[in-house]
mmCIF file of C-alpha atoms and ligand atoms in Angstrom:
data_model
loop_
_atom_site.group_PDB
_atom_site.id
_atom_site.type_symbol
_atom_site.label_atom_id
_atom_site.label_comp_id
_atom_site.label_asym_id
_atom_site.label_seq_id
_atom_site.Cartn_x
_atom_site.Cartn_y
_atom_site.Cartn_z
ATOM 1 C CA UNK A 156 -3.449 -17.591 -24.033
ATOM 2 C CA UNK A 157 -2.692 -14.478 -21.892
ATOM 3 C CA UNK A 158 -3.962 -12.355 -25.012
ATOM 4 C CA UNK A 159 -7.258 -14.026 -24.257
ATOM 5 C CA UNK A 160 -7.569 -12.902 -21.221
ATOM 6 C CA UNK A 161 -6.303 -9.594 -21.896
ATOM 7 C CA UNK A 162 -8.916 -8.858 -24.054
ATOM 8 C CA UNK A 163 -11.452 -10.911 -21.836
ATOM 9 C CA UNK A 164 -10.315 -8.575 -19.021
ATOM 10 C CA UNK A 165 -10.296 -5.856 -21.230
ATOM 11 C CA UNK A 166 -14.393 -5.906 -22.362
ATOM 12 C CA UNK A 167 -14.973 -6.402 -18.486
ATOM 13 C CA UNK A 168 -13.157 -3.055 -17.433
ATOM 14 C CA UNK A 169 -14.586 -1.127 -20.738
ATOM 15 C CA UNK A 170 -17.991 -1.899 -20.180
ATOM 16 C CA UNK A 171 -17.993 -1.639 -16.157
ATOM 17 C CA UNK A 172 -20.260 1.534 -14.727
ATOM 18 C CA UNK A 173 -18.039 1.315 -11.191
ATOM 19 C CA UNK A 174 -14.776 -0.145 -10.969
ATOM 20 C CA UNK A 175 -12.904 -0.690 -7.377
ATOM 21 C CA UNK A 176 -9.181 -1.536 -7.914
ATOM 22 C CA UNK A 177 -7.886 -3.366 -4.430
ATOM 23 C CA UNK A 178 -3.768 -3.452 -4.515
ATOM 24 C CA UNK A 179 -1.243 -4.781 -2.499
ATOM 25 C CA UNK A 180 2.580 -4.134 -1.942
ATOM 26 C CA UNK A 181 3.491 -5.652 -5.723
ATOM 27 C CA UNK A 182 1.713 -2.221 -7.442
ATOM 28 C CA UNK A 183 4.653 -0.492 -5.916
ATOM 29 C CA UNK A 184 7.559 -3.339 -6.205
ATOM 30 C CA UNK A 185 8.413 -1.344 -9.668
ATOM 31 C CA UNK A 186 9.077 2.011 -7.704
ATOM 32 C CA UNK A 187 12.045 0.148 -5.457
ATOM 33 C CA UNK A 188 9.459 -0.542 -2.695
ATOM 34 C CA UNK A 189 9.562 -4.123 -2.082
ATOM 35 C CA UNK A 190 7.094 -6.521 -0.548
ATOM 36 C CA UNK A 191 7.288 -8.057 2.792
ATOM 37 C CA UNK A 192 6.926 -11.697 2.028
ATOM 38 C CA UNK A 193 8.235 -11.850 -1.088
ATOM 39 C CA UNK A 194 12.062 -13.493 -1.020
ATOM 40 C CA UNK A 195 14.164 -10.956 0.073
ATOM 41 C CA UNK A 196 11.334 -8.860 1.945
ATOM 42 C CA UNK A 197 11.534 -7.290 4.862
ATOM 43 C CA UNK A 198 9.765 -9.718 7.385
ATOM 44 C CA UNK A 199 12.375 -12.214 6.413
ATOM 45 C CA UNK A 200 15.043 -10.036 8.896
ATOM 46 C CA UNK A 201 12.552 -8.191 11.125
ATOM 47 C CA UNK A 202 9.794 -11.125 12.037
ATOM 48 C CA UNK A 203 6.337 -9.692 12.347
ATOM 49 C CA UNK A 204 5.655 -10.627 15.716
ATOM 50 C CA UNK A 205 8.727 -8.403 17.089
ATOM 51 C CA UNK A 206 8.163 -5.381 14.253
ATOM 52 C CA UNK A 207 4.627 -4.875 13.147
ATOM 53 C CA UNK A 208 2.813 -4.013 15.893
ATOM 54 C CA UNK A 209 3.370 -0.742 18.102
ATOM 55 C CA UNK A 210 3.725 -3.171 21.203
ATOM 56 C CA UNK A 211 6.696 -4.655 19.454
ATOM 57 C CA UNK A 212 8.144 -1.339 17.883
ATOM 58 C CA UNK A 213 7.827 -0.536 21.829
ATOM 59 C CA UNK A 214 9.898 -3.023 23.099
ATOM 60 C CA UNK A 215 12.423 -2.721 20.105
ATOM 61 C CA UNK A 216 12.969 0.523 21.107
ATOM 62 C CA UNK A 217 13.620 -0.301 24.472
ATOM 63 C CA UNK A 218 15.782 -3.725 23.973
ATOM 64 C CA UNK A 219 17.314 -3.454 20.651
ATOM 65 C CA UNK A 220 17.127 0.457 19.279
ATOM 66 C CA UNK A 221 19.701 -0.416 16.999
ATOM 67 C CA UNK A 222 18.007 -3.272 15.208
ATOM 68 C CA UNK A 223 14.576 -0.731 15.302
ATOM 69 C CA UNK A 224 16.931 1.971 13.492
ATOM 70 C CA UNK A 225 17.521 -0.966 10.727
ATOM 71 C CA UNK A 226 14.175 -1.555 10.714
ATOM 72 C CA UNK A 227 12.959 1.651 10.259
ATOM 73 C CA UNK A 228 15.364 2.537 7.195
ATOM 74 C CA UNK A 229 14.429 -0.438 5.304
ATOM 75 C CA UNK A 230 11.148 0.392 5.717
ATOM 76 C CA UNK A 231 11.117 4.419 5.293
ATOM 77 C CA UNK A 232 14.272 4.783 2.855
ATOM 78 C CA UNK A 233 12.324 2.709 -0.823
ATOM 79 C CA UNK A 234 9.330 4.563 0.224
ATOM 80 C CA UNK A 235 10.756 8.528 0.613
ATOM 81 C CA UNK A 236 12.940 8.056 -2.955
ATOM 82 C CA UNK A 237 9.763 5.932 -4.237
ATOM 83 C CA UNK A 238 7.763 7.741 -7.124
ATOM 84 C CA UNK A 239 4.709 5.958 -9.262
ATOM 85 C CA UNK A 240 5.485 3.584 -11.353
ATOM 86 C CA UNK A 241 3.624 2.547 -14.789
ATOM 87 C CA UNK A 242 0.847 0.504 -12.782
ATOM 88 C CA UNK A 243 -0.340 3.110 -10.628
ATOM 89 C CA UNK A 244 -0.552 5.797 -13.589
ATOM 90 C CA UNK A 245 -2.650 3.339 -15.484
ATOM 91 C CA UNK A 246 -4.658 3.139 -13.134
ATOM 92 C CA UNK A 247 -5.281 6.185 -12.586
ATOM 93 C CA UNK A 248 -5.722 6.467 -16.443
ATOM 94 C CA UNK A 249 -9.133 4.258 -15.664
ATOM 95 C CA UNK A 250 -10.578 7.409 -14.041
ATOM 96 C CA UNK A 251 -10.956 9.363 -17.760
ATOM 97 C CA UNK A 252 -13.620 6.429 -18.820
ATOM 98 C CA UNK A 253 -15.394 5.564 -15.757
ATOM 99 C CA UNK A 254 -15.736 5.848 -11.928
ATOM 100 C CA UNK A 255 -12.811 4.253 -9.819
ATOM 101 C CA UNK A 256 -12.213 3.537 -6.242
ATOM 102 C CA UNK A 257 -8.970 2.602 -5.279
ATOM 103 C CA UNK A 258 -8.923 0.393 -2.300
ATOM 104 C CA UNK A 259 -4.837 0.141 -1.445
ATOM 105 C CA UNK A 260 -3.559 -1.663 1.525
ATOM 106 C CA UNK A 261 -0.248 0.167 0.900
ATOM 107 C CA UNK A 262 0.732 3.250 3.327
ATOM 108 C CA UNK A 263 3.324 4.679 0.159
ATOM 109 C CA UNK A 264 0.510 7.517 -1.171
ATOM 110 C CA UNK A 265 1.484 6.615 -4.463
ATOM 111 C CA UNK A 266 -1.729 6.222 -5.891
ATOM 112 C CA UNK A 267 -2.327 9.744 -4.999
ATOM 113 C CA UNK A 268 0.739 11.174 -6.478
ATOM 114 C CA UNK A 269 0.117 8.838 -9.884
ATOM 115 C CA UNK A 270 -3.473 11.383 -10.146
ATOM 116 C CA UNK A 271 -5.799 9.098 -8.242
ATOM 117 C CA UNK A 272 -8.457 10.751 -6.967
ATOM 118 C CA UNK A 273 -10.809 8.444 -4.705
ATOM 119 C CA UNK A 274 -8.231 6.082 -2.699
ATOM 120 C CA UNK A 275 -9.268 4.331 0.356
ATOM 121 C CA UNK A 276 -6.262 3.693 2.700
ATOM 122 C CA UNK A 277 -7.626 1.173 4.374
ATOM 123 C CA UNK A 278 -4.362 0.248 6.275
ATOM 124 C CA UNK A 279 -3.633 4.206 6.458
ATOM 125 C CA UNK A 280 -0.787 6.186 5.588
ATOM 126 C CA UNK A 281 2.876 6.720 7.224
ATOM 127 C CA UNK A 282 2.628 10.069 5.851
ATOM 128 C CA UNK A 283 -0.350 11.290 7.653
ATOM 129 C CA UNK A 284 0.639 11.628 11.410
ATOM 130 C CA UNK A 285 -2.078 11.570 14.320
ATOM 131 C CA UNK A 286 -1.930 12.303 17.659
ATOM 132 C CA UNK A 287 -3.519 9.781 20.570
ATOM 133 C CA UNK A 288 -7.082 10.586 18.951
ATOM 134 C CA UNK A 289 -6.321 9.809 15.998
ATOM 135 C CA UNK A 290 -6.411 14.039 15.167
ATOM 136 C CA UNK A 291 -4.129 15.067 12.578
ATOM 137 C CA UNK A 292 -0.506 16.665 13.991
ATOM 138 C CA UNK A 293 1.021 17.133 10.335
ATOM 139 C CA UNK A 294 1.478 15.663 6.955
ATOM 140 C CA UNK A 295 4.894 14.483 5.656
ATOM 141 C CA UNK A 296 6.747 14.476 2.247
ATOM 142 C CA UNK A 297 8.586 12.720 0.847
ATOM 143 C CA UNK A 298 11.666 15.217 1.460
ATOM 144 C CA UNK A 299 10.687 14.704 5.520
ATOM 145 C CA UNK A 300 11.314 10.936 4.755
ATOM 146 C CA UNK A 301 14.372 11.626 2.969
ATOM 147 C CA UNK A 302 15.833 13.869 5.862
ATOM 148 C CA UNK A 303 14.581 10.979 8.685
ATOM 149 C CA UNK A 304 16.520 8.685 6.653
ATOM 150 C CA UNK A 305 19.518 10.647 7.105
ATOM 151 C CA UNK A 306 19.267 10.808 10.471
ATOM 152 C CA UNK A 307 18.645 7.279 10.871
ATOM 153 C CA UNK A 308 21.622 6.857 8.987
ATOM 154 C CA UNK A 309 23.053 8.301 11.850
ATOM 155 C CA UNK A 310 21.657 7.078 14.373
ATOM 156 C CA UNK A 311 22.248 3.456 13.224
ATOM 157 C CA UNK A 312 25.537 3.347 13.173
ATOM 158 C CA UNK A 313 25.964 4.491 16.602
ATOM 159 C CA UNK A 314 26.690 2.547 19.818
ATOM 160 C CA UNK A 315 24.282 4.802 21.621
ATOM 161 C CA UNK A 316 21.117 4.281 19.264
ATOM 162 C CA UNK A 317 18.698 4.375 21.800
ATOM 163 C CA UNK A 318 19.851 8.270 22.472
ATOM 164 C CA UNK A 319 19.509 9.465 18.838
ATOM 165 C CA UNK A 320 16.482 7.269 17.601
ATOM 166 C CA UNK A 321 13.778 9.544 19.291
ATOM 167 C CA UNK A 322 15.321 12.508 17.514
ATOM 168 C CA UNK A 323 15.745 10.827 14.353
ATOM 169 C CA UNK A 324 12.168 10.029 13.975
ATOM 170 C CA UNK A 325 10.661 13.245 15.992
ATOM 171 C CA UNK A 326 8.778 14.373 12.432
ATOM 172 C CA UNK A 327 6.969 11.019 12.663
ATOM 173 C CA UNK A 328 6.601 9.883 16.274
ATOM 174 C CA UNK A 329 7.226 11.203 19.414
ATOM 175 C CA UNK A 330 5.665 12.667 22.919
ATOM 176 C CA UNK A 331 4.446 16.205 23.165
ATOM 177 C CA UNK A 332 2.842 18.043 26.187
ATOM 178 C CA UNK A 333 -0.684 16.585 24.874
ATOM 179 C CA UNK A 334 0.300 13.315 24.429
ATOM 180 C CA UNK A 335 1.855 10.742 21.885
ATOM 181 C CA UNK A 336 1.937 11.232 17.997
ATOM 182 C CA UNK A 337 2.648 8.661 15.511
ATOM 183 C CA UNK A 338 1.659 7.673 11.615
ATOM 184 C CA UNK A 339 -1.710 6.677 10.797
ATOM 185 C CA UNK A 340 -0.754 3.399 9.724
ATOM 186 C CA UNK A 341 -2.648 -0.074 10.887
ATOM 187 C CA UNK A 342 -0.314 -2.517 12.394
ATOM 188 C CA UNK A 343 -1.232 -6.164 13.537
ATOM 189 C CA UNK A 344 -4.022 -5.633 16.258
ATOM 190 C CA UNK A 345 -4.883 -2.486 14.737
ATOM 191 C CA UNK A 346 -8.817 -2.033 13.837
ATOM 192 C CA UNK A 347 -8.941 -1.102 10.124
ATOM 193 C CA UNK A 348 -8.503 2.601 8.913
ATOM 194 C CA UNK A 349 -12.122 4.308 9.013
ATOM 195 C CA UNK A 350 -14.455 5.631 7.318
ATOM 196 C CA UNK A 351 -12.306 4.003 4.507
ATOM 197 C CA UNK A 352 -12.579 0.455 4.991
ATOM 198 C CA UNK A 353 -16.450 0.753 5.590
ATOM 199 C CA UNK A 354 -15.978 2.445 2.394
ATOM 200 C CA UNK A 355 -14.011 -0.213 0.894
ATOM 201 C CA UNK A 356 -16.342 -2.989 1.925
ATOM 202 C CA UNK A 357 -19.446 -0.842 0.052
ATOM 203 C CA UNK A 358 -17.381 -0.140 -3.144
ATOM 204 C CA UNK A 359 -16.471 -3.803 -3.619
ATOM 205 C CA UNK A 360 -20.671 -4.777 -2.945
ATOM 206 C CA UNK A 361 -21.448 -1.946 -5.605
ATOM 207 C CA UNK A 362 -18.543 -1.981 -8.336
ATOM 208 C CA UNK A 363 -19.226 -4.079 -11.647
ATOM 209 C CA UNK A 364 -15.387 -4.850 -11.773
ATOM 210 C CA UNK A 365 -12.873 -5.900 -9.655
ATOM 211 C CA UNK A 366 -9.597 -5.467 -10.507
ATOM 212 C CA UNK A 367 -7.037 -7.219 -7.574
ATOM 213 C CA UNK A 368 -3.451 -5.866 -8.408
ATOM 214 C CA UNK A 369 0.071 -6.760 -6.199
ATOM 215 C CA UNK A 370 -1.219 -8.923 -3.116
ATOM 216 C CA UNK A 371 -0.986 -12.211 -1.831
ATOM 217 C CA UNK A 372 -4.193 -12.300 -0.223
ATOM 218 C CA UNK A 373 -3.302 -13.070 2.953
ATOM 219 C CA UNK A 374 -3.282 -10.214 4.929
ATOM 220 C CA UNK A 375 -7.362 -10.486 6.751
ATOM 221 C CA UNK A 376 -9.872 -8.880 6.468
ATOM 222 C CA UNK A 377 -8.766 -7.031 3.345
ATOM 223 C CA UNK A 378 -8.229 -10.150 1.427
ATOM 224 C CA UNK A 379 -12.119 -10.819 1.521
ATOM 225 C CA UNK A 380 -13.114 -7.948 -0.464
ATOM 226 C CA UNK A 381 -12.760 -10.171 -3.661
ATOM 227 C CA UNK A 382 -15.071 -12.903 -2.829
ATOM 228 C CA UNK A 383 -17.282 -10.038 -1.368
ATOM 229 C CA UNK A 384 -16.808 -8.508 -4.818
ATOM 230 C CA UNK A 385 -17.667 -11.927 -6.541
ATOM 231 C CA UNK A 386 -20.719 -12.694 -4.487
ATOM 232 C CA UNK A 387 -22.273 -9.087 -5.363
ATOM 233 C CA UNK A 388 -21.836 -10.134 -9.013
ATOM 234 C CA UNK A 389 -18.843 -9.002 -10.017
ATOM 235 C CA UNK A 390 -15.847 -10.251 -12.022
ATOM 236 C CA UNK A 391 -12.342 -10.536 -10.264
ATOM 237 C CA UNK A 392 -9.788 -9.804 -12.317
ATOM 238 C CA UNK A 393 -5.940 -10.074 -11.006
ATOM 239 C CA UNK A 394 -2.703 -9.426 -11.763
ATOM 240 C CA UNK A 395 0.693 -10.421 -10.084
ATOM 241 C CA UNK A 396 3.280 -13.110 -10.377
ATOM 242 C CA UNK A 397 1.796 -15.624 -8.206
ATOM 243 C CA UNK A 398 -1.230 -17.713 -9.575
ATOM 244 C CA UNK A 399 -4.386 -16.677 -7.535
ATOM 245 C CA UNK A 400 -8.572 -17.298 -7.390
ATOM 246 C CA UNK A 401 -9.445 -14.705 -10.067
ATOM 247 C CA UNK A 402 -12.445 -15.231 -12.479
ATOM 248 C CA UNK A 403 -9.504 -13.912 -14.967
ATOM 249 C CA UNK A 404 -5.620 -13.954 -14.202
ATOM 250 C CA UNK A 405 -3.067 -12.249 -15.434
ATOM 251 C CA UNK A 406 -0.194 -13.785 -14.437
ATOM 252 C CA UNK A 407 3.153 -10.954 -14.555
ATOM 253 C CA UNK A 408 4.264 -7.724 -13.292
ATOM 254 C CA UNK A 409 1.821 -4.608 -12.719
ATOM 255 C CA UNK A 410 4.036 -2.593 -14.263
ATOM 256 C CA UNK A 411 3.649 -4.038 -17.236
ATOM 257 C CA UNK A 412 0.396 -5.854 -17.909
ATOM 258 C CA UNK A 413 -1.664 -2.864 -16.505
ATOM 259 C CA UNK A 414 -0.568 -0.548 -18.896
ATOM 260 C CA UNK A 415 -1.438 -3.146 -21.568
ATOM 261 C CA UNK A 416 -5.025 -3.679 -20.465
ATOM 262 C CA UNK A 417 -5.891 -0.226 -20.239
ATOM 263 C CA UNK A 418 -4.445 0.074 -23.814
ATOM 264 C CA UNK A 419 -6.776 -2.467 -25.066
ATOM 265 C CA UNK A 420 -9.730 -1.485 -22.459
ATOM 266 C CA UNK A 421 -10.174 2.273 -23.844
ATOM 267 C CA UNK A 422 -7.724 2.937 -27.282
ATOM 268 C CA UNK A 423 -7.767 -0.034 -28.968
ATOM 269 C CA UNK A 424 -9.454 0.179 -32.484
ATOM 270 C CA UNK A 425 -11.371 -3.074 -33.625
HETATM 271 P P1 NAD B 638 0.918 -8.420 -0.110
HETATM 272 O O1 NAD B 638 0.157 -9.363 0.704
HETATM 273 O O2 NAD B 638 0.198 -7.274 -0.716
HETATM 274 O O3 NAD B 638 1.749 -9.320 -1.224
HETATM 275 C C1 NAD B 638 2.507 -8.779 -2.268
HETATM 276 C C2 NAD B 638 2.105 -9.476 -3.566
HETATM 277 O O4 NAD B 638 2.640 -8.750 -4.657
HETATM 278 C C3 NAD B 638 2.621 -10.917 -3.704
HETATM 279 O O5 NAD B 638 1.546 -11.757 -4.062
HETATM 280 C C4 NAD B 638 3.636 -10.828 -4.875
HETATM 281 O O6 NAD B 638 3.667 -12.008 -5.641
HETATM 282 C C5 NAD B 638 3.078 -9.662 -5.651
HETATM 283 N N1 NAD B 638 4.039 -8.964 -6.506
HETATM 284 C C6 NAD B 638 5.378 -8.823 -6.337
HETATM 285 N N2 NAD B 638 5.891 -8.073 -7.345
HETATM 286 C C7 NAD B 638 4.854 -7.726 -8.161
HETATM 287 C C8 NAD B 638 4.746 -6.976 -9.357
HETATM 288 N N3 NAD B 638 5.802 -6.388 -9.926
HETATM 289 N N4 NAD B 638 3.516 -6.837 -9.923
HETATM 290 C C9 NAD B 638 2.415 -7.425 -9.366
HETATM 291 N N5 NAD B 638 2.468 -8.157 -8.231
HETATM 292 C C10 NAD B 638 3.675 -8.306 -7.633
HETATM 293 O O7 NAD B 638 2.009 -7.666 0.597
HETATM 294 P P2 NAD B 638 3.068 -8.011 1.685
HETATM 295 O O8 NAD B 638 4.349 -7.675 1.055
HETATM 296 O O9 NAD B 638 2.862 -9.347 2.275
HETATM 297 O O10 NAD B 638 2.711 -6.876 2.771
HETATM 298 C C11 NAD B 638 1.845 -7.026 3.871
HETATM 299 C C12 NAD B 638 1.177 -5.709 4.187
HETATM 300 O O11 NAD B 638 2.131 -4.652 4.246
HETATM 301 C C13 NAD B 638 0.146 -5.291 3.153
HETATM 302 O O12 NAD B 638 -0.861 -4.571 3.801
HETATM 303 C C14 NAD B 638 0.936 -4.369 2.277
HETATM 304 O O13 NAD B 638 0.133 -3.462 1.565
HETATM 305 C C15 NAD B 638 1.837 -3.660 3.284
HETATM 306 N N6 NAD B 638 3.025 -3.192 2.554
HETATM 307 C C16 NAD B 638 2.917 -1.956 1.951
HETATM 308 C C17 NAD B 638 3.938 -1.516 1.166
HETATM 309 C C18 NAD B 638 3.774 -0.172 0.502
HETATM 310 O O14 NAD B 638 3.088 0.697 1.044
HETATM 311 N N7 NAD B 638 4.355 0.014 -0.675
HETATM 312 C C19 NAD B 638 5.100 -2.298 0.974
HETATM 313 C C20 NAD B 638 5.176 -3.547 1.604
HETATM 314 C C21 NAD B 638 4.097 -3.986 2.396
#
């Protein structure tokens, strides 16, 4: 059955001129980053409506800075020890046999450091950071993460949180003279990131294949690019645990199954 529709997928992605691969938080639940919603994920402890928006972070940091410290490492500390997994190097394998756009709601940059060329963030990146413009202050590493997380560390465990959090995140948000700074990242009441989600909404009307990897679909308005996909002509193909609305599923983990159909996409021998 799900060799079928491997090699189903498989003549889809082989034959496709323009590809756009859309992923969610599962492409990177292999490299220790989990998902939010996912048993066990992070909205479970820190509920959306208190920690992902930057009115919320706001008032965290003003009512509960020790809780925000928490926050903050389960978020940054899976992401600065994270690297690419087996998912996100196939696909950036894809790129050697046709043209690829990757549209990623993730804010990890893993697709980059897997050898992805054209990614769309269209929910940004926490390792770009912008001042009140949305101008570009500085760009972290991974390293910077790794050091924040120390500090955080730190900062947790003390009685006087509120005092150390602002210099335990200064690399990533802070004032200065000219005004606030802060990652380019798109929280709840955030418009999406541009020019890359105008971007994202043309490559999914143009590509001849998409391929949905790692996300529930819920998160609006990224989880219409599929239809949008579908209604331009295009077969949806996902992956991921969960069953889903895909012209072809393939139900299991990234890590493994993309891998597998990029095997039989470009080296099989008939
Ligand atoms: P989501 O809506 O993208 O859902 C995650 C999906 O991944 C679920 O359907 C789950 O079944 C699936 N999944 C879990 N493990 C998988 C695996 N090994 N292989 C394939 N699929 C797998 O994400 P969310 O967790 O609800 O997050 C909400 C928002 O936060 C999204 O924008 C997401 O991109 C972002 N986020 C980003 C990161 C990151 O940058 N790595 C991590 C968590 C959340």
């Amino acid at each position: 059955m799900i060799l079928e529709e491997l090699d189903d997928a498989a003549g889809w992605l082989r034959t496709a001129r323009r590809v756009a691969v859309f992923t969610g938080a599962g492409v990177s639940a292999e490299s220790g980053i989990p998902t939010f919603r996912d048993g066990g994920g992070l909205w479970r402890e820190f509920p959306p409506e208190e920690f992902a928006s930057w009115r919320g972070l706001l008032s965290a940091a003003a009512t509960s800075p020790g809780k925000l410290a928490r926050f903050l490492l389960a978020l940054l500390e899976p992401i600065a020890t994270a690297r690419p997994n087996s998912a996100h190097t196939a696909i950036a394998e894809i790129e050697k046999y046709t043209r690829v756009t990757i549209i990623t709601q993730n804010v990890d940059g893993l697709h980059q450091e897997a050898g992805s060329r054209e990614v769309l963030q269209i929910h940004g990146t926490l390792l770009e950071i912008v001042d009140s413009h949305g101008q570009p202050v500085r760009t972290l590493t991974r390293a910077d993460l790794l050091e924040m997380v120390r500090r955080l560390h730190r900062a947790a465990d003390r009685p006087a949180a509120a005092l150390s959090l602002p210099w335990a995140i200064r690399p990533m948000a802070g004032l200065r003279p000219t005004g606030a700074y802060k990652p380019r990242i798109v929280l709840f009441g955030d418009a999406m990131a541009e020019p890359d989600w105008s971007a994202a909404m043309e490559a999914a009307d143009e590509c001849d294949c998409f391929l949905s990897v790692g996300t529930s679909g819920q998160v609006m308005p990224a989880a219409m690019l599929p239809s949008r996909a579908r209604i331009a002509g295009a077969p949806v193909i996902e992956i991921g645990p969960e069953p889903c609305l895909g012209d072809i599923q393939l139900r299991g983990h990234a890590g493994s199954l993309l891998p597998q159909l990029v095997q039989a996409a470009f080296h099989q021998v008939d």
